Amino acid sequence: MIDPPKFLFFSLLALFIANASAHSHRAGAAITYDGRSMIINGSRELLFSGSIHYPRSTPEMWPELIKKAKEGGLNLIQTYVFWNIHEPIQGQLNFEGNYDLVKFIKMIGDNGLWVTLRLGPYIESEWNLGGFPYWLKEVPNITFRSYNEPFMYHMKKYSEMIINMMKKEKLFADQGGPIIMAQIENEYNNVQLSYREDGEKYIKWAGDMAVGLYNGVPWIMCKQKNAPDTVISTCNGRHCADTFTGPNGPNKPSLWTENWTAQYRVFGDPPSQRSAEDLAYAVAKFFAKNGTLNNYYMYHGGTNFGRTSSSFVTTRYYDEAPLDEYGLKREPKFGHLRDLHRALKLSKKPLLWGTPKLQRVSQNVKITTYEKNGGKICAAFLTNNNKRVAETVEFRGEEYYLPPKSVSILPDCKTVVFNSQAVVAQHSSRNFVVSNTAKLRGWEMWRESVPTHDKLEVKSVSPRELYSFTKDTSDYAWYSTSIYIDGKDLPMRLDDLAVLEVASLGHALLAFVNGQYVGFGHGSNVEKSHVLKSPVTFKAGINHISLLAMTVGLPNSGAYMEKRFAGPKAILIQGLMSGTLDISRNEWAQQVGVNGEKMELFSEKGSKKVKWAPLDGNLGPLTWYKAYFDAPEGKEPVALRMTSMQKGVIWVNGINLGRYWVSYLSATKKPTQEEYHVPRAYLKEKDNLLVVMEETGGDPQKIEVLTVNRNTVCSVITEYHPPTVKSWERRDNKIREIFDPVRAAHLTCPDNKVIGKVEFVSFGENEGACGDFIPGQCDSANAHKVVEELCLGKKGCIIPFERESLIDHGKDSCPNVAKTLAVQVACT
């Protein structure tokens, strides 16, 4: 039986030692490297890193995110620098609020963690225009990311500005700060061939420029096979142990800068998944193959607030990361990776100083050892690459069971402290709970007017290109023309209608004829272009055709980003008696934005500029809605459920939360995203203003204010699971037991809550997952009683996997079935 007080004492002791060690870099560190690892102040390091982007959360969230990252075993945080938020208008800088880069880096350093600063300035990151400010697109004769004088001038000027800011604040490691690495450019190999010789010249210039601006820390380039000699080339992907051929030089370490924890999602996507087991398997294989840095992209994805996301990307970003969109631990991913990091840290000495040796046991099974001092310091990785069949392997006189697609880590070449397929860490299920106190009240509406040609000032023969017209100041632009149709040209039969056809280069489009809404069309992330065809009842005489063209973020990837186009291109009227009428060059009038934006109806002050009306049954397109609500009870994260709406934008207290699009269903017939994050920092205690601009039609009265928790906690343990990795420590070059290693289920409630209910227990067979378990035919009623005795009313509990105590009264009803202990509890 495990002694909980003893377990807690040693856990706190280990945490104290880790904190003391982590803060040692604050005195100023010399950062070097060789073919084995990064070397910090003369000491080789294993680096466990996670991407957390400061503008995708709030300063109020940063401390908890950093604290949880450290709890998850990370010693390094990676972030991009986002040029377009810091210099949205040329020469006008913004480093306030969510954009306070210096504050974010200092906070990471104060918590004893290091930083990788990905300067870019091209970042991709599913971020608007890949991080470039729109004004850069309008610099004469510019070609992005090429050996192009205008681009290189602005790129260097910006890079120098950021580096000087870091130097002034003494944030580089050799100055005593936390930044130990910096990145220039980003995945340039993906586009380099498009620029031919200018691509080769540019990437060498970029590396030399960066090192020339600051050489106190190493520079890296991800996915750059021909990185300059002074820059480390690194890997991005899901399985770098298999895909990375290594850095382009024998004196550069093997680093993994983006290990994708799932996949970002665009509107129209089904759920994105990547299991904790697959992540751990990939990381363990990479470290077994001389890897010494792994960065999770993302460790916390956060939220694309406002208009920051790139084409069709949802506001929710990498929600499947170890810390979800709200900063809550996504378990078991968080805990399983934490346990992996501990197992690798136990193996640190042999990994960094030992001699590697690979033994192939069979086609799918191999053993990798790292040894030093005649085997006195030794670590082993036992790998089974067979995805379906378990294996048993003999190693140094002992037999070891290897589940399918798994790696076992033996930090002393004897004791299995971790297996990538065996999740000892607890699981959890996320719950969205309708708030009792945050009830939306006082709904009112205001409808946009549909402009006609004579009301708009900007005139041109044909519709202007959408990107260059809006200049990234709005998602919207009006286009309007007027056309005279002779009554004899109209269809003679009442059941025959003419058709308005609009071919657009993207992204979405609303069409109105004589002020009446006639249709909505949109493209997709893969194919932005689309054709809207709508039957229309034209009248004899003058007809007004108005189009509201929309962007859903600007492009963020590919070559020649500065040369992309969007907006209406060809407009036809079909089905007239005189034939098809092409009105593409009929003279068009245009306007950037909609009137509600210009008046800032989303703010308290702006909302007083119009007369709002009570809601009526006519919930049509282009309608603004407003209501008030009080802050939800407690301190849990807050979200809005928008499933009664279709497509539009959300503001709370004048702050743009981002675009919603619940009417865009995936192949599973469900919205890609239903809930939208409202940071607590954006809320007042009373009378918060919610404003929604709905583009196509929806019912705002059914919007719900939610609180978000992970109070459903579970554990699933089988007979082959090892004890928790916290059972061991490395002392005097030996792996020693901190307490008796026992196979057990471990449950801990979040936020000092206690276990109020045991919702599910099974000892035998079960199916499903945490929050949705299904009992099997083989079970034990006694196991439920054991769990209640050990867990109810406690903040956490440990349930030993002891067959004798968990079966019914000493009688196993199905002795030939391999046992699984599955437990689900509710924390209150």
Coordinates of N, CA and C in Angstrom, one line a residue, residues 359-508:
Q359 N 20.3 -2.2 -31.1 CA 20.2 -3.6 -31.3 C 18.8 -3.9 -31.9
R360 N 18.8 -4.5 -33.1 CA 17.6 -4.8 -33.7 C 17.2 -6.3 -33.4
V361 N 16.2 -6.4 -32.6 CA 15.7 -7.8 -32.2 C 14.9 -8.5 -33.3
S362 N 14.1 -7.7 -34.0 CA 13.3 -8.2 -35.0 C 12.9 -7.1 -36.0
Q363 N 12.1 -7.3 -36.9 CA 11.7 -6.3 -37.8 C 11.0 -5.1 -37.1
N364 N 10.3 -5.4 -36.0 CA 9.5 -4.4 -35.3 C 10.1 -4.0 -34.0
V365 N 11.0 -4.8 -33.4 CA 11.5 -4.6 -32.1 C 12.9 -4.2 -32.1
K366 N 13.3 -3.1 -31.4 CA 14.7 -2.7 -31.3 C 14.9 -2.2 -29.9
I367 N 16.2 -2.3 -29.5 CA 16.6 -1.9 -28.2 C 17.8 -0.9 -28.4
T368 N 17.6 0.3 -27.8 CA 18.6 1.4 -27.8 C 19.1 1.6 -26.4
T369 N 20.4 1.5 -26.3 CA 21.0 1.7 -24.9 C 22.0 2.9 -25.0
Y370 N 22.1 3.6 -23.9 CA 23.1 4.7 -23.7 C 23.9 4.3 -22.5
E371 N 25.2 4.1 -22.6 CA 26.0 3.6 -21.4 C 27.2 4.4 -21.3
K372 N 27.7 4.5 -20.0 CA 28.9 5.2 -19.6 C 29.5 4.5 -18.4
N373 N 30.8 4.6 -18.3 CA 31.6 4.0 -17.2 C 31.3 2.5 -17.1
G374 N 31.5 1.8 -18.2 CA 31.3 0.3 -18.2 C 29.9 -0.1 -17.8
G375 N 28.9 0.6 -18.1 CA 27.6 0.2 -17.8 C 27.0 0.7 -16.4
K376 N 27.9 1.4 -15.6 CA 27.4 1.9 -14.3 C 26.3 3.0 -14.5
I377 N 26.4 3.7 -15.6 CA 25.4 4.7 -16.0 C 24.8 4.2 -17.3
C378 N 23.5 3.8 -17.2 CA 22.9 3.2 -18.4 C 21.4 3.5 -18.4
A379 N 20.9 3.7 -19.6 CA 19.5 3.9 -19.9 C 19.1 3.1 -21.2
A380 N 17.9 2.6 -21.2 CA 17.5 1.8 -22.4 C 16.1 2.1 -22.8
F381 N 15.9 2.1 -24.1 CA 14.6 2.3 -24.7 C 14.2 1.0 -25.5
L382 N 13.2 0.3 -25.1 CA 12.7 -0.9 -25.7 C 11.5 -0.5 -26.6
T383 N 11.6 -0.6 -27.9 CA 10.7 -0.1 -28.8 C 10.0 -1.2 -29.6
N384 N 8.7 -1.2 -29.6 CA 7.9 -2.1 -30.4 C 7.1 -1.3 -31.5
N385 N 7.5 -1.3 -32.7 CA 6.9 -0.5 -33.8 C 5.7 -1.2 -34.4
N386 N 5.4 -2.4 -34.0 CA 4.2 -3.1 -34.5 C 3.0 -2.4 -34.0
K387 N 2.1 -1.9 -34.9 CA 0.9 -1.2 -34.5 C -0.2 -2.0 -33.9
R388 N -0.1 -3.3 -34.1 CA -1.3 -4.1 -33.7 C -0.9 -5.3 -32.7
V389 N 0.3 -5.7 -32.7 CA 0.6 -6.9 -31.9 C 1.6 -6.6 -30.8
A390 N 1.4 -7.0 -29.6 CA 2.3 -6.9 -28.5 C 3.5 -7.8 -28.7
E391 N 4.6 -7.5 -28.1 CA 5.8 -8.3 -28.1 C 6.3 -8.5 -26.7
T392 N 7.1 -9.6 -26.6 CA 7.8 -9.8 -25.4 C 9.3 -9.9 -25.8
V393 N 10.2 -9.1 -25.1 CA 11.6 -9.1 -25.5 C 12.4 -9.4 -24.3
E394 N 13.5 -10.2 -24.5 CA 14.5 -10.5 -23.5 C 15.6 -9.4 -23.5
F395 N 15.9 -8.9 -22.4 CA 17.0 -7.9 -22.3 C 17.7 -8.0 -21.0
R396 N 19.0 -8.4 -21.1 CA 19.9 -8.6 -20.0 C 19.3 -9.5 -18.9
G397 N 18.8 -10.6 -19.4 CA 18.4 -11.7 -18.5 C 17.0 -11.5 -18.0
E398 N 16.2 -10.5 -18.4 CA 14.9 -10.3 -18.0 C 13.9 -10.2 -19.2
E399 N 12.7 -10.6 -19.0 CA 11.7 -10.5 -20.1 C 10.8 -9.2 -19.9
Y400 N 10.5 -8.5 -20.9 CA 9.8 -7.3 -20.9 C 8.6 -7.4 -21.9
Y401 N 7.4 -7.0 -21.4 CA 6.2 -7.0 -22.2 C 6.1 -5.6 -22.9
L402 N 6.0 -5.6 -24.2 CA 5.9 -4.4 -24.9 C 4.5 -4.3 -25.6
P403 N 3.6 -3.4 -25.2 CA 2.3 -3.3 -25.9 C 2.6 -2.8 -27.4
P404 N 1.6 -3.0 -28.2 CA 1.7 -2.5 -29.6 C 2.1 -1.0 -29.7
K405 N 2.9 -0.6 -30.6 CA 3.3 0.8 -30.9 C 3.7 1.5 -29.6
S406 N 4.7 1.0 -29.0 CA 5.1 1.5 -27.7 C 6.6 1.6 -27.5
V407 N 7.0 2.4 -26.6 CA 8.4 2.5 -26.1 C 8.4 2.4 -24.6
S408 N 9.2 1.5 -24.1 CA 9.4 1.4 -22.6 C 10.8 2.1 -22.3
I409 N 10.8 2.9 -21.2 CA 12.0 3.6 -20.8 C 12.5 3.0 -19.5
L410 N 13.8 2.6 -19.6 CA 14.4 2.0 -18.4 C 15.6 2.8 -18.1
P411 N 15.5 3.8 -17.1 CA 16.6 4.7 -16.9 C 17.8 4.1 -16.2
D412 N 17.7 2.8 -15.8 CA 18.9 2.1 -15.3 C 19.1 0.8 -16.1
C413 N 18.5 0.7 -17.2 CA 18.6 -0.5 -18.1 C 18.1 -1.8 -17.4
K414 N 17.2 -1.5 -16.4 CA 16.6 -2.6 -15.7 C 15.1 -2.4 -15.3
T415 N 14.8 -1.2 -14.9 CA 13.5 -0.9 -14.3 C 12.6 -0.1 -15.3
V416 N 11.5 -0.7 -15.7 CA 10.5 0.1 -16.5 C 9.8 1.1 -15.7
V417 N 10.1 2.4 -15.9 CA 9.4 3.4 -15.2 C 8.3 4.1 -16.0
F418 N 8.3 3.8 -17.4 CA 7.3 4.5 -18.2 C 7.2 3.6 -19.5
N419 N 5.9 3.5 -19.9 CA 5.6 2.9 -21.2 C 4.7 3.8 -22.0
S420 N 5.0 4.2 -23.2 CA 4.2 5.2 -23.9 C 2.8 4.8 -24.1
Q421 N 2.5 3.5 -24.2 CA 1.1 3.1 -24.4 C 0.3 2.9 -23.2
A422 N 1.0 2.8 -22.0 CA 0.4 2.6 -20.7 C 0.2 3.9 -20.0
V423 N -1.0 4.4 -20.0 CA -1.3 5.7 -19.4 C -1.6 5.5 -18.0
V424 N -0.7 5.9 -17.1 CA -0.9 5.8 -15.7 C -1.6 7.1 -15.2
A425 N -1.3 8.2 -15.9 CA -1.9 9.5 -15.5 C -3.4 9.4 -15.6
Q426 N -4.1 10.3 -14.8 CA -5.5 10.3 -14.8 C -6.1 10.9 -16.1
H427 N -7.3 10.7 -16.4 CA -8.1 11.2 -17.5 C -9.1 12.3 -17.0
S428 N -9.6 13.1 -17.9 CA -10.7 14.0 -17.5 C -11.6 14.2 -18.6
S429 N -12.8 14.8 -18.3 CA -13.8 15.1 -19.3 C -14.2 16.6 -19.1
R430 N -14.2 17.3 -20.2 CA -14.6 18.7 -20.1 C -16.1 18.9 -20.1
N431 N -16.6 19.8 -19.2 CA -18.0 20.0 -19.0 C -18.3 21.5 -19.3
F432 N -19.3 21.7 -20.1 CA -19.8 23.1 -20.3 C -21.2 23.2 -19.5
V433 N -21.2 24.1 -18.6 CA -22.4 24.2 -17.7 C -23.0 25.5 -17.9
V434 N -24.4 25.5 -18.1 CA -25.1 26.8 -18.3 C -25.1 27.5 -17.0
S435 N -24.6 28.8 -17.0 CA -24.5 29.6 -15.8 C -25.9 29.9 -15.2
N436 N -25.9 29.9 -13.8 CA -27.2 30.2 -13.1 C -27.4 31.7 -13.0
T437 N -26.2 32.5 -13.0 CA -26.3 33.9 -12.8 C -26.2 34.7 -14.0
A438 N -25.5 34.2 -15.0 CA -25.3 35.0 -16.2 C -26.4 34.8 -17.3
K439 N -27.5 35.4 -17.0 CA -28.6 35.2 -18.0 C -28.7 36.5 -18.9
L440 N -28.7 36.2 -20.2 CA -28.8 37.3 -21.1 C -30.1 38.0 -21.1
R441 N -30.1 39.3 -21.0 CA -31.4 40.0 -20.8 C -31.4 41.3 -21.6
G442 N -32.7 41.7 -21.9 CA -32.9 43.0 -22.6 C -32.4 43.0 -24.1
W443 N -32.7 41.9 -24.8 CA -32.3 41.8 -26.2 C -32.9 42.9 -27.0
E444 N -32.1 43.5 -27.8 CA -32.6 44.5 -28.8 C -31.8 44.3 -30.1
M445 N -32.4 44.9 -31.2 CA -31.8 44.6 -32.5 C -31.7 45.9 -33.3
W446 N -30.8 45.9 -34.3 CA -30.7 47.0 -35.3 C -30.2 46.4 -36.6
R447 N -30.9 46.8 -37.7 CA -30.6 46.1 -38.9 C -29.8 47.1 -39.8
E448 N -28.7 46.6 -40.5 CA -28.0 47.3 -41.5 C -28.9 47.6 -42.7
S449 N -28.7 48.8 -43.2 CA -29.4 49.1 -44.5 C -28.6 48.6 -45.6
V450 N -29.2 48.2 -46.7 CA -28.5 47.8 -47.9 C -28.3 49.0 -48.8
P451 N -27.1 49.3 -49.1 CA -26.8 50.5 -49.9 C -27.1 50.3 -51.4
T452 N -27.4 51.4 -52.1 CA -27.5 51.3 -53.6 C -26.3 52.1 -54.2
H453 N -26.2 51.9 -55.5 CA -25.1 52.5 -56.2 C -24.9 54.0 -55.9
D454 N -25.9 54.7 -55.9 CA -25.8 56.2 -55.7 C -25.5 56.6 -54.3
K455 N -25.5 55.7 -53.3 CA -25.2 56.0 -51.9 C -23.7 55.8 -51.6
L456 N -23.0 55.1 -52.5 CA -21.6 54.8 -52.2 C -20.7 55.6 -53.1
E457 N -19.6 56.1 -52.5 CA -18.8 57.1 -53.1 C -17.7 56.6 -54.1
V458 N -17.1 55.4 -53.7 CA -16.0 54.9 -54.5 C -16.5 54.2 -55.7
K459 N -16.2 54.7 -56.9 CA -16.7 54.2 -58.2 C -15.6 53.6 -59.0
S460 N -16.0 52.5 -59.7 CA -15.0 51.9 -60.7 C -15.9 51.1 -61.7
V461 N -15.3 50.8 -62.8 CA -16.0 50.1 -63.9 C -16.4 48.7 -63.4
S462 N -15.5 48.0 -62.8 CA -15.8 46.7 -62.3 C -15.5 46.6 -60.8
P463 N -15.9 45.6 -60.1 CA -15.7 45.6 -58.6 C -14.2 45.5 -58.3
R464 N -13.8 46.3 -57.3 CA -12.4 46.4 -56.9 C -12.0 45.1 -56.2
E465 N -10.7 44.8 -56.3 CA -10.2 43.6 -55.6 C -10.3 43.7 -54.1
L466 N -10.8 42.7 -53.4 CA -11.2 42.8 -52.0 C -10.1 43.1 -51.0
Y467 N -9.0 42.4 -51.1 CA -7.9 42.6 -50.2 C -7.4 44.0 -50.2
S468 N -7.0 44.5 -51.4 CA -6.4 45.8 -51.6 C -7.4 46.9 -51.3
F469 N -8.7 46.6 -51.4 CA -9.8 47.6 -51.1 C -9.9 47.8 -49.6
T470 N -10.1 46.6 -48.9 CA -10.3 46.7 -47.4 C -9.0 47.0 -46.6
K471 N -7.9 46.6 -47.2 CA -6.6 46.8 -46.6 C -6.5 46.2 -45.1
D472 N -7.3 45.1 -45.0 CA -7.3 44.4 -43.7 C -7.8 45.2 -42.5
T473 N -8.7 46.2 -42.9 CA -9.3 47.0 -41.8 C -10.7 46.5 -41.5
S474 N -11.3 45.6 -42.3 CA -12.6 45.1 -42.1 C -12.7 43.8 -42.8
D475 N -13.6 42.9 -42.4 CA -14.0 41.7 -43.1 C -14.9 42.0 -44.3
Y476 N -15.5 43.2 -44.4 CA -16.6 43.5 -45.2 C -16.3 44.6 -46.2
A477 N -16.9 44.4 -47.4 CA -17.0 45.5 -48.4 C -18.3 45.4 -49.2
W478 N -18.9 46.5 -49.4 CA -20.1 46.6 -50.2 C -19.8 46.9 -51.7
Y479 N -20.5 46.2 -52.6 CA -20.4 46.5 -54.0 C -21.8 46.6 -54.5
S480 N -22.1 47.7 -55.3 CA -23.4 47.9 -55.7 C -23.5 48.5 -57.2
T481 N -24.4 48.0 -57.9 CA -24.6 48.6 -59.3 C -26.1 48.6 -59.5
S482 N -26.5 49.4 -60.5 CA -27.9 49.5 -61.0 C -28.0 49.1 -62.4
I483 N -29.1 48.4 -62.8 CA -29.3 47.9 -64.1 C -30.8 48.1 -64.5
Y484 N -30.9 48.7 -65.7 CA -32.3 48.8 -66.3 C -32.7 47.5 -67.0
I485 N -33.8 46.9 -66.7 CA -34.3 45.8 -67.4 C -35.7 46.1 -68.0
D486 N -35.8 45.9 -69.3 CA -37.0 46.1 -70.0 C -38.0 45.1 -69.6
G487 N -39.3 45.4 -69.4 CA -40.3 44.5 -69.0 C -40.4 43.3 -70.0
K488 N -40.0 43.5 -71.3 CA -40.1 42.5 -72.3 C -39.0 41.4 -72.1
D489 N -38.0 41.8 -71.3 CA -36.8 40.9 -71.1 C -37.1 40.0 -69.9
L490 N -38.1 40.3 -69.1 CA -38.4 39.4 -68.0 C -39.0 38.1 -68.4
P491 N -38.8 37.0 -67.7 CA -39.5 35.7 -68.0 C -41.0 35.9 -68.1
M492 N -41.6 35.3 -69.0 CA -43.1 35.4 -69.2 C -43.9 34.6 -68.2
R493 N -43.4 33.4 -67.8 CA -44.1 32.6 -66.9 C -43.8 33.0 -65.4
L494 N -44.8 33.1 -64.6 CA -44.7 33.5 -63.2 C -43.8 32.5 -62.4
D495 N -43.7 31.3 -62.9 CA -42.9 30.3 -62.1 C -41.5 30.2 -62.7
D496 N -41.2 31.0 -63.7 CA -39.8 31.1 -64.2 C -39.1 32.4 -63.6
L497 N -37.9 32.2 -63.1 CA -37.2 33.4 -62.5 C -35.9 33.5 -63.2
A498 N -35.4 34.7 -63.3 CA -34.0 34.9 -63.7 C -33.1 34.5 -62.6
V499 N -31.8 34.4 -62.9 CA -30.8 33.9 -61.9 C -29.7 34.9 -61.8
L500 N -29.3 35.3 -60.6 CA -28.2 36.1 -60.4 C -27.0 35.2 -60.1
E501 N -25.9 35.3 -60.9 CA -24.7 34.4 -60.7 C -23.6 35.3 -60.4
V502 N -22.9 35.1 -59.3 CA -21.7 35.8 -58.9 C -20.6 34.9 -58.7
A503 N -19.5 35.0 -59.5 CA -18.3 34.2 -59.4 C -17.3 35.1 -58.5
S504 N -16.9 34.5 -57.4 CA -16.1 35.2 -56.5 C -14.8 34.5 -56.2
L505 N -13.7 35.2 -56.1 CA -12.4 34.6 -55.7 C -12.3 34.3 -54.2
G506 N -13.3 34.6 -53.5 CA -13.4 34.3 -52.0 C -13.7 35.5 -51.2
H507 N -14.0 35.3 -50.0 CA -14.2 34.1 -49.3 C -15.7 33.7 -49.1
A508 N -16.5 34.8 -48.9 CA -18.0 34.6 -48.8 C -18.7 35.8 -49.3

